JSON list of C-alpha atoms in Angstrom, two decimals:
[
{"chain": "A", "resi": 1, "resn": "MET", "atom": "CA", "xyz": [-0.28, -18.20, -4.40]},
{"chain": "A", "resi": 2, "resn": "LEU", "atom": "CA", "xyz": [-2.93, -18.03, -1.72]},
{"chain": "A", "resi": 3, "resn": "MET", "atom": "CA", "xyz": [-6.49, -18.60, -2.92]},
{"chain": "A", "resi": 4, "resn": "LEU", "atom": "CA", "xyz": [-9.95, -18.49, -1.33]},
{"chain": "A", "resi": 5, "resn": "PRO", "atom": "CA", "xyz": [-10.41, -21.53, 0.96]},
{"chain": "A", "resi": 6, "resn": "LEU", "atom": "CA", "xyz": [-13.80, -22.24, -0.66]},
{"chain": "A", "resi": 7, "resn": "TRP", "atom": "CA", "xyz": [-12.11, -23.63, -3.79]},
{"chain": "A", "resi": 8, "resn": "PHE", "atom": "CA", "xyz": [-10.30, -26.26, -1.72]},
{"chain": "A", "resi": 9, "resn": "ARG", "atom": "CA", "xyz": [-13.66, -27.87, -0.88]},
{"chain": "A", "resi": 10, "resn": "VAL", "atom": "CA", "xyz": [-14.45, -28.71, -4.52]},
{"chain": "A", "resi": 11, "resn": "PRO", "atom": "CA", "xyz": [-13.52, -32.35, -5.28]},
{"chain": "A", "resi": 12, "resn": "PHE", "atom": "CA", "xyz": [-10.88, -32.85, -8.01]},
{"chain": "A", "resi": 13, "resn": "PHE", "atom": "CA", "xyz": [-10.53, -29.08, -8.53]},
{"chain": "A", "resi": 14, "resn": "ARG", "atom": "CA", "xyz": [-8.85, -28.98, -5.11]},
{"chain": "A", "resi": 15, "resn": "ASP", "atom": "CA", "xyz": [-6.27, -31.53, -6.25]},
{"chain": "A", "resi": 16, "resn": "TYR", "atom": "CA", "xyz": [-5.72, -29.66, -9.50]},
{"chain": "A", "resi": 17, "resn": "ILE", "atom": "CA", "xyz": [-4.99, -26.32, -7.83]},
{"chain": "A", "resi": 18, "resn": "MET", "atom": "CA", "xyz": [-2.83, -27.94, -5.15]},
{"chain": "A", "resi": 19, "resn": "CYS", "atom": "CA", "xyz": [-0.72, -29.56, -7.89]},
{"chain": "A", "resi": 20, "resn": "ALA", "atom": "CA", "xyz": [-0.17, -26.05, -9.26]},
{"chain": "A", "resi": 21, "resn": "GLY", "atom": "CA", "xyz": [1.15, -24.98, -5.84]},
{"chain": "A", "resi": 22, "resn": "LEU", "atom": "CA", "xyz": [-1.85, -22.97, -4.62]},
{"chain": "A", "resi": 23, "resn": "VAL", "atom": "CA", "xyz": [-2.74, -22.95, -0.93]},
{"chain": "A", "resi": 24, "resn": "PRO", "atom": "CA", "xyz": [-5.76, -21.63, 0.99]},
{"chain": "A", "resi": 25, "resn": "SER", "atom": "CA", "xyz": [-5.59, -17.97, 1.99]},
{"chain": "A", "resi": 26, "resn": "ALA", "atom": "CA", "xyz": [-6.08, -18.84, 5.65]},
{"chain": "A", "resi": 27, "resn": "LYS", "atom": "CA", "xyz": [-3.70, -17.39, 8.24]},
{"chain": "A", "resi": 28, "resn": "GLU", "atom": "CA", "xyz": [-2.34, -20.84, 9.13]},
{"chain": "A", "resi": 29, "resn": "SER", "atom": "CA", "xyz": [-1.45, -21.55, 5.48]},
{"chain": "A", "resi": 30, "resn": "ALA", "atom": "CA", "xyz": [0.49, -18.29, 5.22]},
{"chain": "A", "resi": 31, "resn": "LYS", "atom": "CA", "xyz": [2.26, -19.03, 8.52]},
{"chain": "A", "resi": 32, "resn": "TYR", "atom": "CA", "xyz": [3.22, -22.48, 7.24]},
{"chain": "A", "resi": 33, "resn": "LEU", "atom": "CA", "xyz": [4.81, -20.97, 4.12]},
{"chain": "A", "resi": 34, "resn": "LEU", "atom": "CA", "xyz": [6.66, -18.27, 6.04]},
{"chain": "A", "resi": 35, "resn": "ARG", "atom": "CA", "xyz": [8.11, -20.55, 8.72]},
{"chain": "A", "resi": 36, "resn": "GLN", "atom": "CA", "xyz": [9.81, -22.94, 6.29]},
{"chain": "A", "resi": 37, "resn": "ALA", "atom": "CA", "xyz": [13.51, -23.26, 7.02]},
{"chain": "A", "resi": 38, "resn": "GLY", "atom": "CA", "xyz": [15.91, -22.05, 4.36]},
{"chain": "A", "resi": 39, "resn": "GLY", "atom": "CA", "xyz": [13.60, -19.40, 2.95]},
{"chain": "A", "resi": 40, "resn": "GLY", "atom": "CA", "xyz": [12.91, -19.20, -0.74]},
{"chain": "A", "resi": 41, "resn": "ASN", "atom": "CA", "xyz": [9.15, -19.22, -0.26]},
{"chain": "A", "resi": 42, "resn": "VAL", "atom": "CA", "xyz": [6.95, -16.43, -1.53]},
{"chain": "A", "resi": 43, "resn": "ALA", "atom": "CA", "xyz": [3.40, -15.98, -0.27]},
{"chain": "A", "resi": 44, "resn": "VAL", "atom": "CA", "xyz": [1.39, -14.12, -2.93]},
{"chain": "A", "resi": 45, "resn": "ILE", "atom": "CA", "xyz": [-1.96, -12.76, -1.86]},
{"chain": "A", "resi": 46, "resn": "ALA", "atom": "CA", "xyz": [-4.53, -10.44, -3.44]},
{"chain": "A", "resi": 47, "resn": "ILE", "atom": "CA", "xyz": [-5.17, -8.23, -0.42]},
{"chain": "A", "resi": 48, "resn": "GLY", "atom": "CA", "xyz": [-8.55, -6.86, -1.56]},
{"chain": "A", "resi": 49, "resn": "GLY", "atom": "CA", "xyz": [-9.93, -10.31, -2.22]},
{"chain": "A", "resi": 50, "resn": "ALA", "atom": "CA", "xyz": [-13.55, -10.96, -3.07]},
{"chain": "A", "resi": 51, "resn": "PRO", "atom": "CA", "xyz": [-15.00, -7.61, -1.88]},
{"chain": "A", "resi": 52, "resn": "GLU", "atom": "CA", "xyz": [-12.60, -5.64, -4.13]},
{"chain": "A", "resi": 53, "resn": "ALA", "atom": "CA", "xyz": [-13.97, -7.40, -7.22]},
{"chain": "A", "resi": 54, "resn": "LEU", "atom": "CA", "xyz": [-17.28, -5.56, -6.75]},
{"chain": "A", "resi": 55, "resn": "ASP", "atom": "CA", "xyz": [-15.48, -2.25, -7.44]},
{"chain": "A", "resi": 56, "resn": "ALA", "atom": "CA", "xyz": [-13.45, -3.51, -10.42]},
{"chain": "A", "resi": 57, "resn": "ARG", "atom": "CA", "xyz": [-14.49, -1.81, -13.65]},
{"chain": "A", "resi": 58, "resn": "PRO", "atom": "CA", "xyz": [-12.70, -0.10, -16.53]},
{"chain": "A", "resi": 59, "resn": "GLY", "atom": "CA", "xyz": [-11.03, 3.13, -15.44]},
{"chain": "A", "resi": 60, "resn": "ALA", "atom": "CA", "xyz": [-11.27, 2.33, -11.71]},
{"chain": "A", "resi": 61, "resn": "TYR", "atom": "CA", "xyz": [-8.07, 2.37, -9.70]},
{"chain": "A", "resi": 62, "resn": "SER", "atom": "CA", "xyz": [-9.10, 1.52, -6.16]},
{"chain": "A", "resi": 63, "resn": "VAL", "atom": "CA", "xyz": [-7.53, -1.03, -3.85]},
{"chain": "A", "resi": 64, "resn": "LEU", "atom": "CA", "xyz": [-9.24, -2.44, -0.77]},
{"chain": "A", "resi": 65, "resn": "LEU", "atom": "CA", "xyz": [-6.30, -1.99, 1.59]},
{"chain": "A", "resi": 66, "resn": "LYS", "atom": "CA", "xyz": [-7.03, 0.77, 4.08]},
{"chain": "A", "resi": 67, "resn": "ASN", "atom": "CA", "xyz": [-8.14, -1.57, 6.87]},
{"chain": "A", "resi": 68, "resn": "ARG", "atom": "CA", "xyz": [-6.38, -4.77, 5.74]},
{"chain": "A", "resi": 69, "resn": "LYS", "atom": "CA", "xyz": [-3.49, -5.24, 8.14]},
{"chain": "A", "resi": 70, "resn": "GLY", "atom": "CA", "xyz": [-3.32, -8.99, 8.80]},
{"chain": "A", "resi": 71, "resn": "PHE", "atom": "CA", "xyz": [-0.61, -9.52, 6.18]},
{"chain": "A", "resi": 72, "resn": "ILE", "atom": "CA", "xyz": [1.40, -6.72, 7.78]},
{"chain": "A", "resi": 73, "resn": "LYS", "atom": "CA", "xyz": [1.23, -8.41, 11.19]},
{"chain": "A", "resi": 74, "resn": "LEU", "atom": "CA", "xyz": [2.39, -11.72, 9.67]},
{"chain": "A", "resi": 75, "resn": "ALA", "atom": "CA", "xyz": [5.27, -9.99, 7.87]},
{"chain": "A", "resi": 76, "resn": "LEU", "atom": "CA", "xyz": [6.40, -8.49, 11.18]},
{"chain": "A", "resi": 77, "resn": "GLN", "atom": "CA", "xyz": [6.07, -11.77, 13.09]},
{"chain": "A", "resi": 78, "resn": "PHE", "atom": "CA", "xyz": [8.20, -13.64, 10.55]},
{"chain": "A", "resi": 79, "resn": "GLY", "atom": "CA", "xyz": [10.46, -10.80, 9.35]},
{"chain": "A", "resi": 80, "resn": "ALA", "atom": "CA", "xyz": [9.16, -11.39, 5.81]},
{"chain": "A", "resi": 81, "resn": "THR", "atom": "CA", "xyz": [10.03, -8.84, 3.15]},
{"chain": "A", "resi": 82, "resn": "LEU", "atom": "CA", "xyz": [7.01, -7.08, 1.62]},
{"chain": "A", "resi": 83, "resn": "VAL", "atom": "CA", "xyz": [7.00, -6.41, -2.12]},
{"chain": "A", "resi": 84, "resn": "PRO", "atom": "CA", "xyz": [4.28, -4.14, -3.54]},
{"chain": "A", "resi": 85, "resn": "VAL", "atom": "CA", "xyz": [2.97, -5.24, -6.95]},
{"chain": "A", "resi": 86, "resn": "PHE", "atom": "CA", "xyz": [0.39, -3.58, -9.20]},
{"chain": "A", "resi": 87, "resn": "SER", "atom": "CA", "xyz": [-1.14, -4.81, -12.45]},
{"chain": "A", "resi": 88, "resn": "PHE", "atom": "CA", "xyz": [-2.28, -2.21, -14.96]},
{"chain": "A", "resi": 89, "resn": "GLY", "atom": "CA", "xyz": [-5.10, -3.33, -17.25]},
{"chain": "A", "resi": 90, "resn": "GLU", "atom": "CA", "xyz": [-6.82, -5.93, -15.07]},
{"chain": "A", "resi": 91, "resn": "ASN", "atom": "CA", "xyz": [-9.96, -3.82, -14.69]},
{"chain": "A", "resi": 92, "resn": "GLU", "atom": "CA", "xyz": [-10.13, -3.28, -18.46]},
{"chain": "A", "resi": 93, "resn": "LEU", "atom": "CA", "xyz": [-10.86, -6.95, -19.23]},
{"chain": "A", "resi": 94, "resn": "PHE", "atom": "CA", "xyz": [-14.55, -6.88, -18.28]},
{"chain": "A", "resi": 95, "resn": "ASP", "atom": "CA", "xyz": [-17.41, -4.43, -17.89]},
{"chain": "A", "resi": 96, "resn": "GLN", "atom": "CA", "xyz": [-19.54, -4.68, -14.77]},
{"chain": "A", "resi": 97, "resn": "MET", "atom": "CA", "xyz": [-23.17, -3.81, -14.16]},
{"chain": "A", "resi": 98, "resn": "PRO", "atom": "CA", "xyz": [-23.49, -0.54, -12.22]},
{"chain": "A", "resi": 99, "resn": "ASN", "atom": "CA", "xyz": [-23.54, -1.40, -8.51]},
{"chain": "A", "resi": 100, "resn": "PRO", "atom": "CA", "xyz": [-22.78, 1.71, -6.44]},
{"chain": "A", "resi": 101, "resn": "ARG", "atom": "CA", "xyz": [-22.56, 1.27, -2.68]},
{"chain": "A", "resi": 102, "resn": "GLY", "atom": "CA", "xyz": [-26.03, 1.36, -1.14]},
{"chain": "A", "resi": 103, "resn": "SER", "atom": "CA", "xyz": [-27.80, 0.16, -4.30]},
{"chain": "A", "resi": 104, "resn": "VAL", "atom": "CA", "xyz": [-30.09, -2.88, -4.19]},
{"chain": "A", "resi": 105, "resn": "LEU", "atom": "CA", "xyz": [-27.71, -4.89, -6.40]},
{"chain": "A", "resi": 106, "resn": "ARG", "atom": "CA", "xyz": [-24.68, -4.05, -4.24]},
{"chain": "A", "resi": 107, "resn": "THR", "atom": "CA", "xyz": [-26.55, -4.93, -1.04]},
{"chain": "A", "resi": 108, "resn": "ILE", "atom": "CA", "xyz": [-27.46, -8.35, -2.46]},
{"chain": "A", "resi": 109, "resn": "GLN", "atom": "CA", "xyz": [-23.91, -8.92, -3.70]},
{"chain": "A", "resi": 110, "resn": "GLU", "atom": "CA", "xyz": [-22.43, -8.02, -0.31]},
{"chain": "A", "resi": 111, "resn": "ARG", "atom": "CA", "xyz": [-24.84, -10.33, 1.55]},
{"chain": "A", "resi": 112, "resn": "LEU", "atom": "CA", "xyz": [-24.06, -13.21, -0.79]},
{"chain": "A", "resi": 113, "resn": "GLN", "atom": "CA", "xyz": [-20.35, -12.54, -0.40]},
{"chain": "A", "resi": 114, "resn": "LYS", "atom": "CA", "xyz": [-20.64, -12.74, 3.40]},
{"chain": "A", "resi": 115, "resn": "MET", "atom": "CA", "xyz": [-22.59, -16.01, 3.19]},
{"chain": "A", "resi": 116, "resn": "MET", "atom": "CA", "xyz": [-20.52, -17.79, 0.52]},
{"chain": "A", "resi": 117, "resn": "GLY", "atom": "CA", "xyz": [-17.08, -16.21, 0.87]},
{"chain": "A", "resi": 118, "resn": "ILE", "atom": "CA", "xyz": [-16.90, -15.22, -2.82]},
{"chain": "A", "resi": 119, "resn": "SER", "atom": "CA", "xyz": [-18.28, -12.15, -4.54]},
{"chain": "A", "resi": 120, "resn": "LEU", "atom": "CA", "xyz": [-20.56, -12.33, -7.54]},
{"chain": "A", "resi": 121, "resn": "PRO", "atom": "CA", "xyz": [-19.92, -9.33, -9.77]},
{"chain": "A", "resi": 122, "resn": "LEU", "atom": "CA", "xyz": [-22.29, -9.17, -12.76]},
{"chain": "A", "resi": 123, "resn": "PHE", "atom": "CA", "xyz": [-19.76, -8.80, -15.56]},
{"chain": "A", "resi": 124, "resn": "HIS", "atom": "CA", "xyz": [-19.74, -9.07, -19.33]},
{"chain": "A", "resi": 125, "resn": "ALA", "atom": "CA", "xyz": [-17.28, -8.57, -22.15]},
{"chain": "A", "resi": 126, "resn": "ARG", "atom": "CA", "xyz": [-17.17, -10.12, -25.64]},
{"chain": "A", "resi": 127, "resn": "GLY", "atom": "CA", "xyz": [-18.27, -13.32, -27.28]},
{"chain": "A", "resi": 128, "resn": "VAL", "atom": "CA", "xyz": [-16.32, -15.92, -29.23]},
{"chain": "A", "resi": 129, "resn": "PHE", "atom": "CA", "xyz": [-17.27, -14.72, -32.73]},
{"chain": "A", "resi": 130, "resn": "GLN", "atom": "CA", "xyz": [-18.47, -11.19, -31.96]},
{"chain": "A", "resi": 131, "resn": "TYR", "atom": "CA", "xyz": [-17.35, -8.35, -29.71]},
{"chain": "A", "resi": 132, "resn": "SER", "atom": "CA", "xyz": [-20.66, -6.89, -28.57]},
{"chain": "A", "resi": 133, "resn": "PHE", "atom": "CA", "xyz": [-21.54, -9.22, -25.68]},
{"chain": "A", "resi": 134, "resn": "GLY", "atom": "CA", "xyz": [-20.27, -12.35, -23.93]},
{"chain": "A", "resi": 135, "resn": "LEU", "atom": "CA", "xyz": [-18.16, -13.67, -21.07]},
{"chain": "A", "resi": 136, "resn": "ILE", "atom": "CA", "xyz": [-14.77, -13.86, -22.76]},
{"chain": "A", "resi": 137, "resn": "PRO", "atom": "CA", "xyz": [-12.41, -11.05, -21.63]},
{"chain": "A", "resi": 138, "resn": "TYR", "atom": "CA", "xyz": [-11.68, -8.16, -23.95]},
{"chain": "A", "resi": 139, "resn": "ARG", "atom": "CA", "xyz": [-8.32, -8.34, -25.71]},
{"chain": "A", "resi": 140, "resn": "LYS", "atom": "CA", "xyz": [-6.45, -5.89, -23.51]},
{"chain": "A", "resi": 141, "resn": "PRO", "atom": "CA", "xyz": [-2.86, -6.15, -22.25]},
{"chain": "A", "resi": 142, "resn": "ILE", "atom": "CA", "xyz": [-2.05, -6.52, -18.55]},
{"chain": "A", "resi": 143, "resn": "TYR", "atom": "CA", "xyz": [1.21, -5.01, -17.33]},
{"chain": "A", "resi": 144, "resn": "THR", "atom": "CA", "xyz": [2.44, -6.11, -13.91]},
{"chain": "A", "resi": 145, "resn": "VAL", "atom": "CA", "xyz": [5.01, -3.91, -12.19]},
{"chain": "A", "resi": 146, "resn": "VAL", "atom": "CA", "xyz": [6.98, -4.90, -9.12]},
{"chain": "A", "resi": 147, "resn": "GLY", "atom": "CA", "xyz": [8.00, -2.30, -6.58]},
{"chain": "A", "resi": 148, "resn": "LYS", "atom": "CA", "xyz": [10.94, -1.88, -4.28]},
{"chain": "A", "resi": 149, "resn": "ALA", "atom": "CA", "xyz": [11.17, -4.54, -1.56]},
{"chain": "A", "resi": 150, "resn": "ILE", "atom": "CA", "xyz": [10.38, -3.34, 1.95]},
{"chain": "A", "resi": 151, "resn": "GLU", "atom": "CA", "xyz": [12.68, -5.03, 4.45]},
{"chain": "A", "resi": 152, "resn": "VAL", "atom": "CA", "xyz": [10.85, -5.95, 7.66]},
{"chain": "A", "resi": 153, "resn": "GLU", "atom": "CA", "xyz": [12.47, -6.37, 11.06]},
{"chain": "A", "resi": 154, "resn": "LYS", "atom": "CA", "xyz": [11.20, -9.49, 12.82]},
{"chain": "A", "resi": 155, "resn": "LYS", "atom": "CA", "xyz": [9.04, -8.80, 15.91]},
{"chain": "A", "resi": 156, "resn": "GLU", "atom": "CA", "xyz": [7.24, -11.83, 17.30]},
{"chain": "A", "resi": 157, "resn": "SER", "atom": "CA", "xyz": [4.77, -9.64, 19.20]},
{"chain": "A", "resi": 158, "resn": "PRO", "atom": "CA", "xyz": [4.37, -6.45, 17.13]},
{"chain": "A", "resi": 159, "resn": "THR", "atom": "CA", "xyz": [2.52, -3.53, 18.67]},
{"chain": "A", "resi": 160, "resn": "GLN", "atom": "CA", "xyz": [-0.37, -1.82, 16.93]},
{"chain": "A", "resi": 161, "resn": "GLU", "atom": "CA", "xyz": [1.95, 1.11, 16.28]},
{"chain": "A", "resi": 162, "resn": "ASP", "atom": "CA", "xyz": [4.44, -1.21, 14.54]},
{"chain": "A", "resi": 163, "resn": "ILE", "atom": "CA", "xyz": [1.65, -2.61, 12.36]},
{"chain": "A", "resi": 164, "resn": "ASP", "atom": "CA", "xyz": [0.23, 0.83, 11.51]},
{"chain": "A", "resi": 165, "resn": "THR", "atom": "CA", "xyz": [3.67, 2.25, 10.65]},
{"chain": "A", "resi": 166, "resn": "LEU", "atom": "CA", "xyz": [4.55, -0.62, 8.29]},
{"chain": "A", "resi": 167, "resn": "HIS", "atom": "CA", "xyz": [1.06, -0.57, 6.77]},
{"chain": "A", "resi": 168, "resn": "GLN", "atom": "CA", "xyz": [1.41, 3.14, 6.00]},
{"chain": "A", "resi": 169, "resn": "LYS", "atom": "CA", "xyz": [4.84, 2.54, 4.44]},
{"chain": "A", "resi": 170, "resn": "TYR", "atom": "CA", "xyz": [3.43, -0.27, 2.28]},
{"chain": "A", "resi": 171, "resn": "MET", "atom": "CA", "xyz": [0.57, 1.96, 1.06]},
{"chain": "A", "resi": 172, "resn": "GLU", "atom": "CA", "xyz": [3.03, 4.75, 0.25]},
{"chain": "A", "resi": 173, "resn": "GLU", "atom": "CA", "xyz": [5.25, 2.39, -1.75]},
{"chain": "A", "resi": 174, "resn": "LEU", "atom": "CA", "xyz": [2.25, 1.00, -3.64]},
{"chain": "A", "resi": 175, "resn": "PHE", "atom": "CA", "xyz": [1.04, 4.53, -4.39]},
{"chain": "A", "resi": 176, "resn": "ARG", "atom": "CA", "xyz": [4.53, 5.52, -5.58]},
{"chain": "A", "resi": 177, "resn": "LEU", "atom": "CA", "xyz": [4.70, 2.42, -7.79]},
{"chain": "A", "resi": 178, "resn": "PHE", "atom": "CA", "xyz": [1.38, 3.37, -9.40]},
{"chain": "A", "resi": 179, "resn": "GLU", "atom": "CA", "xyz": [2.43, 7.00, -9.91]},
{"chain": "A", "resi": 180, "resn": "ASP", "atom": "CA", "xyz": [5.82, 6.08, -11.38]},
{"chain": "A", "resi": 181, "resn": "HIS", "atom": "CA", "xyz": [4.34, 3.77, -14.02]},
{"chain": "A", "resi": 182, "resn": "LYS", "atom": "CA", "xyz": [0.81, 4.95, -14.78]},
{"chain": "A", "resi": 183, "resn": "THR", "atom": "CA", "xyz": [1.58, 7.08, -17.83]},
{"chain": "A", "resi": 184, "resn": "LYS", "atom": "CA", "xyz": [3.61, 4.24, -19.40]},
{"chain": "A", "resi": 185, "resn": "TYR", "atom": "CA", "xyz": [0.50, 2.06, -19.37]},
{"chain": "A", "resi": 186, "resn": "ASN", "atom": "CA", "xyz": [-2.12, 4.48, -20.74]},
{"chain": "A", "resi": 187, "resn": "VAL", "atom": "CA", "xyz": [-3.43, 5.84, -17.44]},
{"chain": "A", "resi": 188, "resn": "THR", "atom": "CA", "xyz": [-4.02, 9.58, -17.59]},
{"chain": "A", "resi": 189, "resn": "GLU", "atom": "CA", "xyz": [-2.02, 11.87, -15.32]},
{"chain": "A", "resi": 190, "resn": "GLU", "atom": "CA", "xyz": [-5.08, 12.98, -13.30]},
{"chain": "A", "resi": 191, "resn": "LYS", "atom": "CA", "xyz": [-6.05, 9.40, -12.31]},
{"chain": "A", "resi": 192, "resn": "GLN", "atom": "CA", "xyz": [-5.08, 8.50, -8.76]},
{"chain": "A", "resi": 193, "resn": "LEU", "atom": "CA", "xyz": [-4.83, 5.22, -6.91]},
{"chain": "A", "resi": 194, "resn": "THR", "atom": "CA", "xyz": [-7.32, 5.26, -4.04]},
{"chain": "A", "resi": 195, "resn": "PHE", "atom": "CA", "xyz": [-7.35, 3.06, -0.98]},
{"chain": "A", "resi": 196, "resn": "ILE", "atom": "CA", "xyz": [-10.74, 1.96, 0.31]}
]
C-alpha cells in the first residue's frame, strides 16, 4: 500500500507503518515495487489522494481521476496489470461540513493541502456513548468490489496517446464496475459515478 510521504517523517509511526508493509506514494517507491524480479508485488494506491477527501460525503460518488495519469504511465513502462477497485460505503462513515468549490472554507482547505500535503476535511460522526455527534465513524458496512484485470503491454517510452487510451479504458472499467454493483449495495439506480 502506498501512503502519503508525510507520514514517513513522523518518528516511530514511520517504523510502525513500514513494519506493516506500507511505502511512500512517491514515484520512485512505486517503481521499486514494480521492478522487483519474480513479480508477486502489488502496488495499491488511492488515486484521488488528499484532494478527493474534500469531496467525500454521504451520497457522493465522485473520483478524482480525470487528470491523474501518472499511474497509467508507470503501468505502461513496467507492463503492470491494472485492476480497478471500488469501495461502496466509504463516504457514508462520516458527515462533512459543507465546503463547495469556491467557498471560503474550501479555499482555506485547498491552500493548507498544498502547503502540508494532506487535506483537512472538517468531519463528524458519532460519539462513544451517543450517536448525535463525535469523531467515531458511523456503523455502516463497506463493500469492496474488484474489477476485471486490464492487461498492459510493456512500453518503456509510452506516447501520450498510449497513456490517454489506457487511462480511458481504466475509467470505463471502473465506471462499469460501479454500474454492475451499485444496486447490490444500496445505491439508487439514478446515481452515477463521476470523474473529476
